[in-house]
Tab-separated table of C-alpha atoms (C1' of nucleotides) in Angstrom:
chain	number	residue	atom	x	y	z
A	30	UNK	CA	10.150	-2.564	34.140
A	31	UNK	CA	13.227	-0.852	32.233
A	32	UNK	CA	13.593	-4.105	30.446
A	33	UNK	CA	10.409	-4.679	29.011
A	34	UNK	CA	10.108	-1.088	27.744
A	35	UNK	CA	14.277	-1.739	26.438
A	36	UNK	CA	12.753	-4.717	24.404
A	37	UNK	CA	9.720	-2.560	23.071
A	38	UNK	CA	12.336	-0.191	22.290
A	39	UNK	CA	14.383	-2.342	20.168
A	40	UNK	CA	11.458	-3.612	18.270
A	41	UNK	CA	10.517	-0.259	17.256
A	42	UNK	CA	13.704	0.998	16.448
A	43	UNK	CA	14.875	-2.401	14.272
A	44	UNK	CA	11.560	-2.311	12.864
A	45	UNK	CA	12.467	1.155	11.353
A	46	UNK	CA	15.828	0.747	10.150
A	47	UNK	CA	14.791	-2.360	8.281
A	48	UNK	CA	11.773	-0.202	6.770
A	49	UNK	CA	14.287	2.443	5.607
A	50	UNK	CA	16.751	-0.457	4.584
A	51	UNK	CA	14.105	-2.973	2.695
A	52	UNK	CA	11.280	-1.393	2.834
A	53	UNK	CA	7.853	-1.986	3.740
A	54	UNK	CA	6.698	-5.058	1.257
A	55	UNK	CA	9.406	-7.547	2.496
A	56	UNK	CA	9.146	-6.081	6.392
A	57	UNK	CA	7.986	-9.199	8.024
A	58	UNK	CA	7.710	-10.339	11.951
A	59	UNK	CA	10.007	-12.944	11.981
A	60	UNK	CA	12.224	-11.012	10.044
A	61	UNK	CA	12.179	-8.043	12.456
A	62	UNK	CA	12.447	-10.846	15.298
A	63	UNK	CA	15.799	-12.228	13.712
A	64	UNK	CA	17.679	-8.791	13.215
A	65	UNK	CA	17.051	-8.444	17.164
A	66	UNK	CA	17.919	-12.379	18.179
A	67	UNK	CA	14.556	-12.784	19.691
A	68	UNK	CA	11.965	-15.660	18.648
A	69	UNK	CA	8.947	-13.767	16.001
A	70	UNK	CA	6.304	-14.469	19.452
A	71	UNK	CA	7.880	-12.408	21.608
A	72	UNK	CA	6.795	-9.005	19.286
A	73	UNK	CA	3.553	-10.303	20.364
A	74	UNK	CA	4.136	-9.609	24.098
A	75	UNK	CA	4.451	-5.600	22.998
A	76	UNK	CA	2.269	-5.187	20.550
A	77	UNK	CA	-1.359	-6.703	19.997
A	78	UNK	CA	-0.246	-8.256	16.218
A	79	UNK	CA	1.461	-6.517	13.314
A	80	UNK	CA	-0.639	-3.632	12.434
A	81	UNK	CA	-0.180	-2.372	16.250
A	82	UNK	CA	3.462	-2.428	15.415
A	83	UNK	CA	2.585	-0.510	12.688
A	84	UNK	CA	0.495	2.064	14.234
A	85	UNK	CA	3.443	2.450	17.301
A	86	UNK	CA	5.897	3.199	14.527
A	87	UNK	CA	2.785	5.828	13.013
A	88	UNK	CA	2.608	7.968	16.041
A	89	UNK	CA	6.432	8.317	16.130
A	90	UNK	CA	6.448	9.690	12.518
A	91	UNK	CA	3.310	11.738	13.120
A	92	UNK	CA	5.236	13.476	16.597
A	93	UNK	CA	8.456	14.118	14.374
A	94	UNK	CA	6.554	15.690	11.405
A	95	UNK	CA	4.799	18.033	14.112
A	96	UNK	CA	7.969	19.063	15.388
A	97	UNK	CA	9.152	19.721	12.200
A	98	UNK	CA	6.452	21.512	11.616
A	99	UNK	CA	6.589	23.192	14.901
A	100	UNK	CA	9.581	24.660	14.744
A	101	UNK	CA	9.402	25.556	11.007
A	102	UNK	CA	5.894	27.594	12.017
A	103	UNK	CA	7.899	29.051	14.799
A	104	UNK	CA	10.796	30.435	12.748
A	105	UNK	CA	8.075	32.385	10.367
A	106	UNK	CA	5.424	33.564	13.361
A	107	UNK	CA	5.610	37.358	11.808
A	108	UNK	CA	4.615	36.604	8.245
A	109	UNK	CA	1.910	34.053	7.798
A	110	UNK	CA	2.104	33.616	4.154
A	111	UNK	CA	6.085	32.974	4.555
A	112	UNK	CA	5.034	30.368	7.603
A	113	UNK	CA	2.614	28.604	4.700
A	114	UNK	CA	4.643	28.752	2.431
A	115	UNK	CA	8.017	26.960	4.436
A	116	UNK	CA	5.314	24.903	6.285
A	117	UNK	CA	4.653	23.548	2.922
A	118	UNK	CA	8.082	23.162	1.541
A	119	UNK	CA	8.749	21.171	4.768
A	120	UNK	CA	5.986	19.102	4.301
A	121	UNK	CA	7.573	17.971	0.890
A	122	UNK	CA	10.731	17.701	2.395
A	123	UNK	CA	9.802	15.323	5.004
A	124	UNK	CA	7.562	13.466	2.100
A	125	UNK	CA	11.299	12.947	0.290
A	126	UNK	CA	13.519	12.259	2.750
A	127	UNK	CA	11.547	9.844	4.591
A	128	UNK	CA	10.112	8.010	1.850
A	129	UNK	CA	9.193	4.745	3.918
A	130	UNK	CA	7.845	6.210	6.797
A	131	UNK	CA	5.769	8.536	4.642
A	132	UNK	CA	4.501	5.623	2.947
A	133	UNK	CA	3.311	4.048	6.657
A	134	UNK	CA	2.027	7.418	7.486
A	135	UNK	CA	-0.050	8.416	4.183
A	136	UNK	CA	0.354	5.536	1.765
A	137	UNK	CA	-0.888	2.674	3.182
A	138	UNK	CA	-4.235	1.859	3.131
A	139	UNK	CA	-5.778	2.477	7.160
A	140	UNK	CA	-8.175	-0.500	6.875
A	141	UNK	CA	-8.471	-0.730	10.542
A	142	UNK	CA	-8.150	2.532	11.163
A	143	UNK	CA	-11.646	2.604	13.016
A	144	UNK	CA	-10.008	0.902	15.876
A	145	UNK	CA	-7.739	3.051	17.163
A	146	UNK	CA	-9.539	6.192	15.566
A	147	UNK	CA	-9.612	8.918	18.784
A	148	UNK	CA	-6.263	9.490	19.902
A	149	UNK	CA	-4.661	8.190	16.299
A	150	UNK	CA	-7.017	11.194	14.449
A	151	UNK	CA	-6.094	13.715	16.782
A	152	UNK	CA	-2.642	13.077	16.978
A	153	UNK	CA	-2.465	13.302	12.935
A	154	UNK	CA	-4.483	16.700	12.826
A	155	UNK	CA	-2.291	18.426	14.450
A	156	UNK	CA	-0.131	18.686	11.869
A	157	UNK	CA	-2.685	19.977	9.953
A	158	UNK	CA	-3.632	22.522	12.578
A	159	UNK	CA	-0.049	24.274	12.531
A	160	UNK	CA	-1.440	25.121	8.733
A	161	UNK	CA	-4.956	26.065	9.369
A	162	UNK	CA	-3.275	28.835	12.331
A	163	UNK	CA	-1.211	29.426	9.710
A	164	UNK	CA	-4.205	30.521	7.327
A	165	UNK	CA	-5.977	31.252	9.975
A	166	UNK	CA	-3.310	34.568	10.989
A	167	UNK	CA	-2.822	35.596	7.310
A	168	UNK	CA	-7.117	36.012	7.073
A	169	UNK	CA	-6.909	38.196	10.671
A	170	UNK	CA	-4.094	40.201	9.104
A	171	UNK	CA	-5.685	40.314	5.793
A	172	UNK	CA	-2.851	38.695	3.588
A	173	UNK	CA	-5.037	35.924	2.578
A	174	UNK	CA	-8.002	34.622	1.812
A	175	UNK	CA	-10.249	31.252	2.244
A	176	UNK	CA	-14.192	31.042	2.771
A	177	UNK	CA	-13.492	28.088	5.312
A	178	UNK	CA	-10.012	27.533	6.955
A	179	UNK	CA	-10.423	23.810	7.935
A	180	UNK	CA	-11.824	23.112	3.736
A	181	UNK	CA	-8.396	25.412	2.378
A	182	UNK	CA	-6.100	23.976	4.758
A	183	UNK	CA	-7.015	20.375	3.864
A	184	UNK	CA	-6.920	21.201	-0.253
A	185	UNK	CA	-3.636	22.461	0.503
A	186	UNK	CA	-2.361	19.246	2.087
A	187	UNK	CA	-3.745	17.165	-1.043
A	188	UNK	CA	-1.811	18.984	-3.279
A	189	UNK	CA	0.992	18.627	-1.508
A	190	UNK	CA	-0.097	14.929	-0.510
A	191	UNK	CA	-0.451	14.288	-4.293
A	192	UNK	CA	2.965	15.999	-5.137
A	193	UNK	CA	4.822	13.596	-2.382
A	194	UNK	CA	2.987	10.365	-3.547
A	195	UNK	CA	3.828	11.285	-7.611
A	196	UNK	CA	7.174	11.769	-6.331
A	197	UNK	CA	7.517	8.934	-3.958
A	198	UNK	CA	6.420	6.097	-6.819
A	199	UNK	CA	8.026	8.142	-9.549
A	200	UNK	CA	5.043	8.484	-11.509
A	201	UNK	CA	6.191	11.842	-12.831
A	202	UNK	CA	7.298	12.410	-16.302
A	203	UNK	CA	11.155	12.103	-15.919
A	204	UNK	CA	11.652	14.667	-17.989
A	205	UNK	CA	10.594	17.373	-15.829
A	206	UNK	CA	12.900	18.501	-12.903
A	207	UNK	CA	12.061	17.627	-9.525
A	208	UNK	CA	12.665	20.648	-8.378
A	209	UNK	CA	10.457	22.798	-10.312
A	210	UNK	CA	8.055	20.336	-10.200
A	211	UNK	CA	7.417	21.078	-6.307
A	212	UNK	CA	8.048	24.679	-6.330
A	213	UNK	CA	5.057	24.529	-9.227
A	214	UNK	CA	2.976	22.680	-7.419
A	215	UNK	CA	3.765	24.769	-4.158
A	216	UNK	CA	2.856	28.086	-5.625
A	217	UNK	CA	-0.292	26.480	-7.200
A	218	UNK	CA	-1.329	25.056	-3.718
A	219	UNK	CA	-0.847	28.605	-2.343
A	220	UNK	CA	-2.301	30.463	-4.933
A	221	UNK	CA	-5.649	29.338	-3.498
A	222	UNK	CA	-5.612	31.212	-0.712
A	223	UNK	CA	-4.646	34.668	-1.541
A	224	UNK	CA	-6.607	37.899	-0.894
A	225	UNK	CA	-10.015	38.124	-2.860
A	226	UNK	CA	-9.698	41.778	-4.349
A	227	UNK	CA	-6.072	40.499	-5.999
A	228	UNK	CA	-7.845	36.791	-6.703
A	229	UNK	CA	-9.708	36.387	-10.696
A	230	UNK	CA	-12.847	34.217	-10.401
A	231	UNK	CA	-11.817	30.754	-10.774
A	232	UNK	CA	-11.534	29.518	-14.694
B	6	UNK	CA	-6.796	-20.289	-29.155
B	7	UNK	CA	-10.050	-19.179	-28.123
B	8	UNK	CA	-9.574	-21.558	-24.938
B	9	UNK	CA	-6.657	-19.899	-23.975
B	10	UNK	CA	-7.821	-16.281	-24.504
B	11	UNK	CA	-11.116	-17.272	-22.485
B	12	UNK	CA	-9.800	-18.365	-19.595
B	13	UNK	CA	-6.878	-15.714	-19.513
B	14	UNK	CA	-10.323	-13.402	-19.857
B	15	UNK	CA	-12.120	-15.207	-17.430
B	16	UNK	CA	-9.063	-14.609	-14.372
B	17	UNK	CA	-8.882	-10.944	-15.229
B	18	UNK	CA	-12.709	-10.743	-14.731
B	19	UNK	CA	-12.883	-12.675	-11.493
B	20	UNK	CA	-9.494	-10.608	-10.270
B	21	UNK	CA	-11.461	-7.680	-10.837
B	22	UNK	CA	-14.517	-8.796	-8.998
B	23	UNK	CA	-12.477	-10.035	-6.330
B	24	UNK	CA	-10.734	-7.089	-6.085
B	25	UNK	CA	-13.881	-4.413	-5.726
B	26	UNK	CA	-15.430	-7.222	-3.951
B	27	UNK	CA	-13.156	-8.050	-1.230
B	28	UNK	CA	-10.122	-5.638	-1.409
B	29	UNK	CA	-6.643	-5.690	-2.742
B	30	UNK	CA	-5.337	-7.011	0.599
B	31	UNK	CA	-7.012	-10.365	0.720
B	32	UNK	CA	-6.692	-11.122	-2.945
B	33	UNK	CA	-4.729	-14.054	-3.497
B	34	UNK	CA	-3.397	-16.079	-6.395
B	35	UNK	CA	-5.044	-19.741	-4.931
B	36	UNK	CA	-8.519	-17.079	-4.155
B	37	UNK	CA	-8.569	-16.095	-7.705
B	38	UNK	CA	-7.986	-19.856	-8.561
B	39	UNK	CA	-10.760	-21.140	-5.869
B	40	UNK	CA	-13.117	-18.990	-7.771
B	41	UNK	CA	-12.855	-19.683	-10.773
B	42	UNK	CA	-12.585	-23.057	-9.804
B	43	UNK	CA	-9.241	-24.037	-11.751
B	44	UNK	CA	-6.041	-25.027	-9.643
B	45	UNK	CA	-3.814	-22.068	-8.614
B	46	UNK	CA	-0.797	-23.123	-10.831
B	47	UNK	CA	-3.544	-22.582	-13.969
B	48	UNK	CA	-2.821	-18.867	-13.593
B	49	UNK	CA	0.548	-19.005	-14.279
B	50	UNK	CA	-0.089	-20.507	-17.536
B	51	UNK	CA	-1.518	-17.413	-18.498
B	52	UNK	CA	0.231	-14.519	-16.419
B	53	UNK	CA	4.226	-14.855	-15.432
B	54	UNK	CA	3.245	-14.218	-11.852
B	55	UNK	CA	0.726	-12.143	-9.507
B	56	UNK	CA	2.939	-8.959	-10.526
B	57	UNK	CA	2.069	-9.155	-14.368
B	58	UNK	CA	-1.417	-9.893	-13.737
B	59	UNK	CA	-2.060	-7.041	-11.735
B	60	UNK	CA	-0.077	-5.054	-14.646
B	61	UNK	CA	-2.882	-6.082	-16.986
B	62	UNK	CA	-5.605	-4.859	-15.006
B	63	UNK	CA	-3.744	-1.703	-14.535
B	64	UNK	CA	-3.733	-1.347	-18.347
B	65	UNK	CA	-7.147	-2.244	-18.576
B	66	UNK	CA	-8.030	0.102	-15.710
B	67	UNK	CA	-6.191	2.726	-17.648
B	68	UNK	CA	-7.843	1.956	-20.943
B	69	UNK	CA	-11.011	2.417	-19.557
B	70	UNK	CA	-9.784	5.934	-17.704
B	71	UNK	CA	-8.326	6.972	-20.502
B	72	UNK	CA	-12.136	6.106	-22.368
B	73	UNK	CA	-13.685	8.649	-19.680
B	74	UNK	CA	-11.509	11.338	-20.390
B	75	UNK	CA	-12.103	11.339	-24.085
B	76	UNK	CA	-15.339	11.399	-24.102
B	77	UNK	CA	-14.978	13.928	-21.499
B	78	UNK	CA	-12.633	16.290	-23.656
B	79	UNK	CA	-14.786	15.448	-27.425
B	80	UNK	CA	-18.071	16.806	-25.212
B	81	UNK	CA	-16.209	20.387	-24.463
B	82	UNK	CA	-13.895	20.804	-27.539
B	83	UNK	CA	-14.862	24.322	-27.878
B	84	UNK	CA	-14.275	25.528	-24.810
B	85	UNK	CA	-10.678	24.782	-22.961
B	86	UNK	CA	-11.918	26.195	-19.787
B	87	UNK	CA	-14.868	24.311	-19.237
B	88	UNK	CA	-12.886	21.351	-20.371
B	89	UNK	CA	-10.289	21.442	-18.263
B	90	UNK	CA	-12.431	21.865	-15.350
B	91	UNK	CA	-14.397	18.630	-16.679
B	92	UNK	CA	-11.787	16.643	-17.063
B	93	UNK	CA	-10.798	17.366	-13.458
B	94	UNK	CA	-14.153	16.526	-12.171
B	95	UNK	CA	-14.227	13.207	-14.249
B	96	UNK	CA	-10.449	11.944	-13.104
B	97	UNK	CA	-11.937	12.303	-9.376
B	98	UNK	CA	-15.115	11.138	-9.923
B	99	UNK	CA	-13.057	7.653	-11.497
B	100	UNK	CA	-11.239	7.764	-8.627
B	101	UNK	CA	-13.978	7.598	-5.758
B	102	UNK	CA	-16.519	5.265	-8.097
B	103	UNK	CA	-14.027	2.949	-8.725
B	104	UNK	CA	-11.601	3.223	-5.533
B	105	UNK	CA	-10.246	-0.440	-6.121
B	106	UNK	CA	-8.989	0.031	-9.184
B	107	UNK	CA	-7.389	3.394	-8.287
B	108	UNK	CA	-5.923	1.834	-5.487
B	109	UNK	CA	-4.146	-1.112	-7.790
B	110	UNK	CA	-3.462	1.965	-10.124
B	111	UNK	CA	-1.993	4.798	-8.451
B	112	UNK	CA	-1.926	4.264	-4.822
B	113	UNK	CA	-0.258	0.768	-4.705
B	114	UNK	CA	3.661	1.115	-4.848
B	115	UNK	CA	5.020	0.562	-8.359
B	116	UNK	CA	8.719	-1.327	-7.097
B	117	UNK	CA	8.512	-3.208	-10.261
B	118	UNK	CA	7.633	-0.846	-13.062
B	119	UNK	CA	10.771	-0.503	-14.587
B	120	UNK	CA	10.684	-4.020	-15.751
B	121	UNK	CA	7.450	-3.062	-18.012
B	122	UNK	CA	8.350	0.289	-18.778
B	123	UNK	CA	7.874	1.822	-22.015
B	124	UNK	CA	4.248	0.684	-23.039
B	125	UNK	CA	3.139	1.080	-19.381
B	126	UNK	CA	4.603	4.533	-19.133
B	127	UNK	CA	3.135	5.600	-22.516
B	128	UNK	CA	-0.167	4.316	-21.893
B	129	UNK	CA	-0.748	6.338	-18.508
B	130	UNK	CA	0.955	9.408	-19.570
B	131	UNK	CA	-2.464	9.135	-22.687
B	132	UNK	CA	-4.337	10.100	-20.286
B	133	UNK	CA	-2.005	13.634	-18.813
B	134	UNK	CA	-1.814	14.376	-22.329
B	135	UNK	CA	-5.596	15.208	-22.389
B	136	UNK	CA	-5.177	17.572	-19.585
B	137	UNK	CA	-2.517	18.940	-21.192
B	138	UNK	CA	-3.891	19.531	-24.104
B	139	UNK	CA	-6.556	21.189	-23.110
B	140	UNK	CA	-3.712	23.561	-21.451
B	141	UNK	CA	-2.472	24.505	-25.008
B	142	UNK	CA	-5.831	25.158	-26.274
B	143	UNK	CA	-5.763	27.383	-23.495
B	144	UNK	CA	-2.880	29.145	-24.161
B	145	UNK	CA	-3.648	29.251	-27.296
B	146	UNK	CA	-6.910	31.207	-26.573
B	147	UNK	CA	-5.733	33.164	-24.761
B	148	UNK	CA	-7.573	31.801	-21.731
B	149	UNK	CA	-4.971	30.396	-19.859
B	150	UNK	CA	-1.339	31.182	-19.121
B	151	UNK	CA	1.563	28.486	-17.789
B	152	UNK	CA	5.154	28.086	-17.723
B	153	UNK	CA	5.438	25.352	-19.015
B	154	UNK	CA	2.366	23.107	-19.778
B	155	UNK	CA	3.498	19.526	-19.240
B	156	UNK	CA	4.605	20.985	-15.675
B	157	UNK	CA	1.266	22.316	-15.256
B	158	UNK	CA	-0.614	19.536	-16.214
B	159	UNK	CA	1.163	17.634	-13.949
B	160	UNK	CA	1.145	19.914	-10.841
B	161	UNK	CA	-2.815	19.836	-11.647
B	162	UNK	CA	-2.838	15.937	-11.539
B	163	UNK	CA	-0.923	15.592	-8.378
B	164	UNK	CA	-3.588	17.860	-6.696
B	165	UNK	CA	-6.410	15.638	-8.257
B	166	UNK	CA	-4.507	13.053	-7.156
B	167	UNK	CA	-4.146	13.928	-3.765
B	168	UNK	CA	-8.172	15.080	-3.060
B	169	UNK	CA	-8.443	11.525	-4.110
B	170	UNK	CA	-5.848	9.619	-2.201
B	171	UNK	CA	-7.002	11.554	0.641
B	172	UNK	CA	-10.767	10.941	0.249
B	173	UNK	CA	-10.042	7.255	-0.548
B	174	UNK	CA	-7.850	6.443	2.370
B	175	UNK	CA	-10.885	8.894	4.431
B	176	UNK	CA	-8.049	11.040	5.935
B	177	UNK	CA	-10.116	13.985	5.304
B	178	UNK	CA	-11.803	15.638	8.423
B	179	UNK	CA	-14.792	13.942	8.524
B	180	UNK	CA	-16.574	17.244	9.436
B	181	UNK	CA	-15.793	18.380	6.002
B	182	UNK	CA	-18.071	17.576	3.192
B	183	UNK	CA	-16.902	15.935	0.474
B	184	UNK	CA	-18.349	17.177	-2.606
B	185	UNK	CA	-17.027	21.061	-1.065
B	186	UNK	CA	-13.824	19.497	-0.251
B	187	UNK	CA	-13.570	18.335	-4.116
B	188	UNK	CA	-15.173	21.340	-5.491
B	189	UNK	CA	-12.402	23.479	-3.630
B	190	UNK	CA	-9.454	20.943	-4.479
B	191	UNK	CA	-10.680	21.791	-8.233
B	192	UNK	CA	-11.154	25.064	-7.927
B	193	UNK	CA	-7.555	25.459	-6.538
B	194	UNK	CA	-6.334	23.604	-8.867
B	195	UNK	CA	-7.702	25.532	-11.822
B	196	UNK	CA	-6.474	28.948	-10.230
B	197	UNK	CA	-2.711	28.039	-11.313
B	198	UNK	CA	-3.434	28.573	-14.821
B	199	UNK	CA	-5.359	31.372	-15.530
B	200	UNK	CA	-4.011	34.120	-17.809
B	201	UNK	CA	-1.035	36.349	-16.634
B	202	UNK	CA	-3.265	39.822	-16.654
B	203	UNK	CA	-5.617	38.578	-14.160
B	204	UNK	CA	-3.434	36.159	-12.285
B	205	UNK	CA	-1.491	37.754	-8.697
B	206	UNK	CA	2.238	37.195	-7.851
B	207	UNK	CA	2.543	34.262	-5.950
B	208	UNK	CA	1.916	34.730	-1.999
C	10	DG	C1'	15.201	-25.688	51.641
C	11	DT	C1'	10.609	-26.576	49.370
C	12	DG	C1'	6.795	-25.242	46.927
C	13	DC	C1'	3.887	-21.494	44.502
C	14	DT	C1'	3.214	-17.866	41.441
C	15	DG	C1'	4.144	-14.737	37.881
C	16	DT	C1'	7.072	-13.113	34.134
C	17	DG	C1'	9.575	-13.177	29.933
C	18	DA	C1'	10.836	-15.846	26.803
C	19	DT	C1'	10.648	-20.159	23.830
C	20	DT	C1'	9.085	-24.098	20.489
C	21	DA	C1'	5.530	-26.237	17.765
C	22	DA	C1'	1.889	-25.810	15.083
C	23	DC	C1'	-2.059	-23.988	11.973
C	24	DG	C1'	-3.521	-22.281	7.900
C	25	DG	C1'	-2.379	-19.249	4.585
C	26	DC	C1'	0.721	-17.342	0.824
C	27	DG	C1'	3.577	-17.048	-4.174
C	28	DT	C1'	5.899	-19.913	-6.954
C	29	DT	C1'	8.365	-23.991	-9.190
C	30	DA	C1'	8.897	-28.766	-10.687
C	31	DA	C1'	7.072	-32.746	-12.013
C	32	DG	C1'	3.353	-35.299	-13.609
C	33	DT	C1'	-1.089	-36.522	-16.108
C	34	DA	C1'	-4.908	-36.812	-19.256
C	35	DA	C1'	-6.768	-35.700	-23.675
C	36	DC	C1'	-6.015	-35.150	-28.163
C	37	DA	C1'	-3.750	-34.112	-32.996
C	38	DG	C1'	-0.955	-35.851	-36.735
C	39	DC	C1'	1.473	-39.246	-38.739
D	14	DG	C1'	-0.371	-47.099	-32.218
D	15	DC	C1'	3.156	-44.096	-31.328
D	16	DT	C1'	4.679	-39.210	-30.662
D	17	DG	C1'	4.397	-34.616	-29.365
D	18	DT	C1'	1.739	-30.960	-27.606
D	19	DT	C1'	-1.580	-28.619	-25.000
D	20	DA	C1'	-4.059	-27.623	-20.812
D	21	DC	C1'	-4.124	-28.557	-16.611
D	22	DT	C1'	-3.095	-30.752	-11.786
D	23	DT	C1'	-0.574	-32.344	-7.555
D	24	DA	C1'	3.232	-31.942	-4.496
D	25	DA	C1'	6.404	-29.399	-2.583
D	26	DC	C1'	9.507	-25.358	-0.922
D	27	DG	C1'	10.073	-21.693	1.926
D	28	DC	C1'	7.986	-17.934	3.368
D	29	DC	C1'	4.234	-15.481	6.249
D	30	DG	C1'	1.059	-13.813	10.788
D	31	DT	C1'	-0.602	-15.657	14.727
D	32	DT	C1'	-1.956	-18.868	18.680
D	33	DA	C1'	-1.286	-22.426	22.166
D	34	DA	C1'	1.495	-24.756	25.064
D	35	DT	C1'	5.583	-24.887	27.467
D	36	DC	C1'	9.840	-23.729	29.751
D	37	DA	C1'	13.289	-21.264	32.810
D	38	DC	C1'	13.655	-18.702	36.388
D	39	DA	C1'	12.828	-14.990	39.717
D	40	DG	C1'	10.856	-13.709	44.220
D	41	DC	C1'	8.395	-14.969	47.995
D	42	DA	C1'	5.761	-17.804	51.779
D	43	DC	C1'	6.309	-21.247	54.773
DNA sequence: GTGCTGTGATTAACGGCGTTAAGTAACAGC
DNA sequence: GCTGTTACTTAACGCCGTTAATCACAGCAC
């Protein structure tokens, strides 16, 4: 019993150094199967085919991102607009410095998605429920502002979404800074949310 | 010549079709080929390899954005505001009505790009320059207020971006309609540049 | 000890892929 | 009629994900 989940270990864990080493386009079975001195068929005795793999390697990057998150939302529990706005830098953060897994997590195309959907969903909204509280609090204590929590919480993470993936394939004009780019597009994203008697009417 | 430009036409079109038809994933150089009823090597009489033909559909897929927002822009020269806010809707609406093609354009990871880069770059940055144009009318009128407007412009894209990625890849909560979720995302991202006397300190 | 069963791994194979090298058939110009 | 060129094909290489069949060996029943 200890072996077989030793194995599954190994697979996993060689399966995401390689990612971070070659990343995902030239990740292959066999390959993965050679860095660990096992024959390509024996992946297939821990995990249904290649997208399972996949989805394994998923769920580990979606329970370290709620951590993160976790214990970013913890450090700011007084002032909800500081949690957002740290919960949000974070978010980047994690975008940057895990560039390949971000790309398994948010890139990729989930074609068969609808397989696994329950548990796979739920485990991925989480993360977006430690911003929704977030909102959520600041509303209750009057600091912000949204007609619908789940809708404002979700534009925020596409903003932020679309300032990792811009990032991420360098589609940005090189000539602006990276930095300022994200604080921009941080204050924008949060700028959404504020108070209605301080808030114009949109343009 | 007209041979050679008609079948070099005649591969783009079927990639295309292919493409909307049965997804980026299962295209395939010898699929292409099947179809169009030529032998796979053919294609690489036209196209140095699967990489450069997928370039030229980019820059056809960009052509034809970049089409949309013109038209877009000429039909609300006089007003900055209301332009800006069309452009935004148009840019999403391209992305959901043609979700293959955004996919191949902006969602698929670039690892080759800086071979091509110059005309490439120029050719898709066409189409921020609209946006950001419509910034410096802005400014100009006194209707909007930013920094700096190719930062702007930007930040504004990679929220556009994001509502689509999001929406494409159907990562959104499902209980969360689509046309609010879009309306919001462009809402939000209008907010960041409204004039300085109306506009509230960052939360 | 001998035989049975189950487990964890293997090898061989299928059909696909992108791409290159070599070859062929049709045709233009001399 | 030969030559060169153009437009295309066939054959092949070395990958890929995945399945089927097989093997080595452990533990256990008798």
């Amino acid at each position: 019993m200890s072996s077989e989940t030793d194995l599954r270990r190994r697979i996993l864990d060689t399966t995401r150094h390689l990612l971070v080493q070659d990343g995902y386009a030239s990740l292959s079975m066999r390959k993965i199967a050679r860095a660990i001195g096992y024959s390509a068929t024996s992946i297939y005795l821990y995990f249904e085919n290649k997208d399972a793999l996949f989805h394994a390697l998923i769920d580990e990057g979606m329970e370290q991102l709620y951590d993160e998150l976790k214990t970013v939302a913890a450090a700011y529990s007084d002032s909800p607009r500081a949690r957002l706005r740290a919960l949000c830098r974070r978010y980047v953060e994690f975008g940057l410095e895990n560039q390949e897994y971000y790309e398994i997590m948010f890139l990729l195309r989930p074609e068969r998605m609808e397989r696994y959907p329950a548990d796979k969903y739920r485990r991925a909204r989480r993360n977006l429920d430690i911003m929704a509280s977030a909102l959520a609090d600041g509303v209750e204590q009057g600091v912000m502002h949204t007609d619908d929590p789940r809708v404002s919480a979700s534009v925020i993470w596409a903003a932020l979404h679309g300032t990792v993936s811009l990032q991420l394939s360098r589609r940005v004009d090189i000539r602006i800074d990276r930095d300022a780019f994200i604080d921009a597009a941080i204050d924008q994203a949060l700028r959404g949310v504020l108070p209605v008697e301080v808030r114009p009417q949109a343009a």
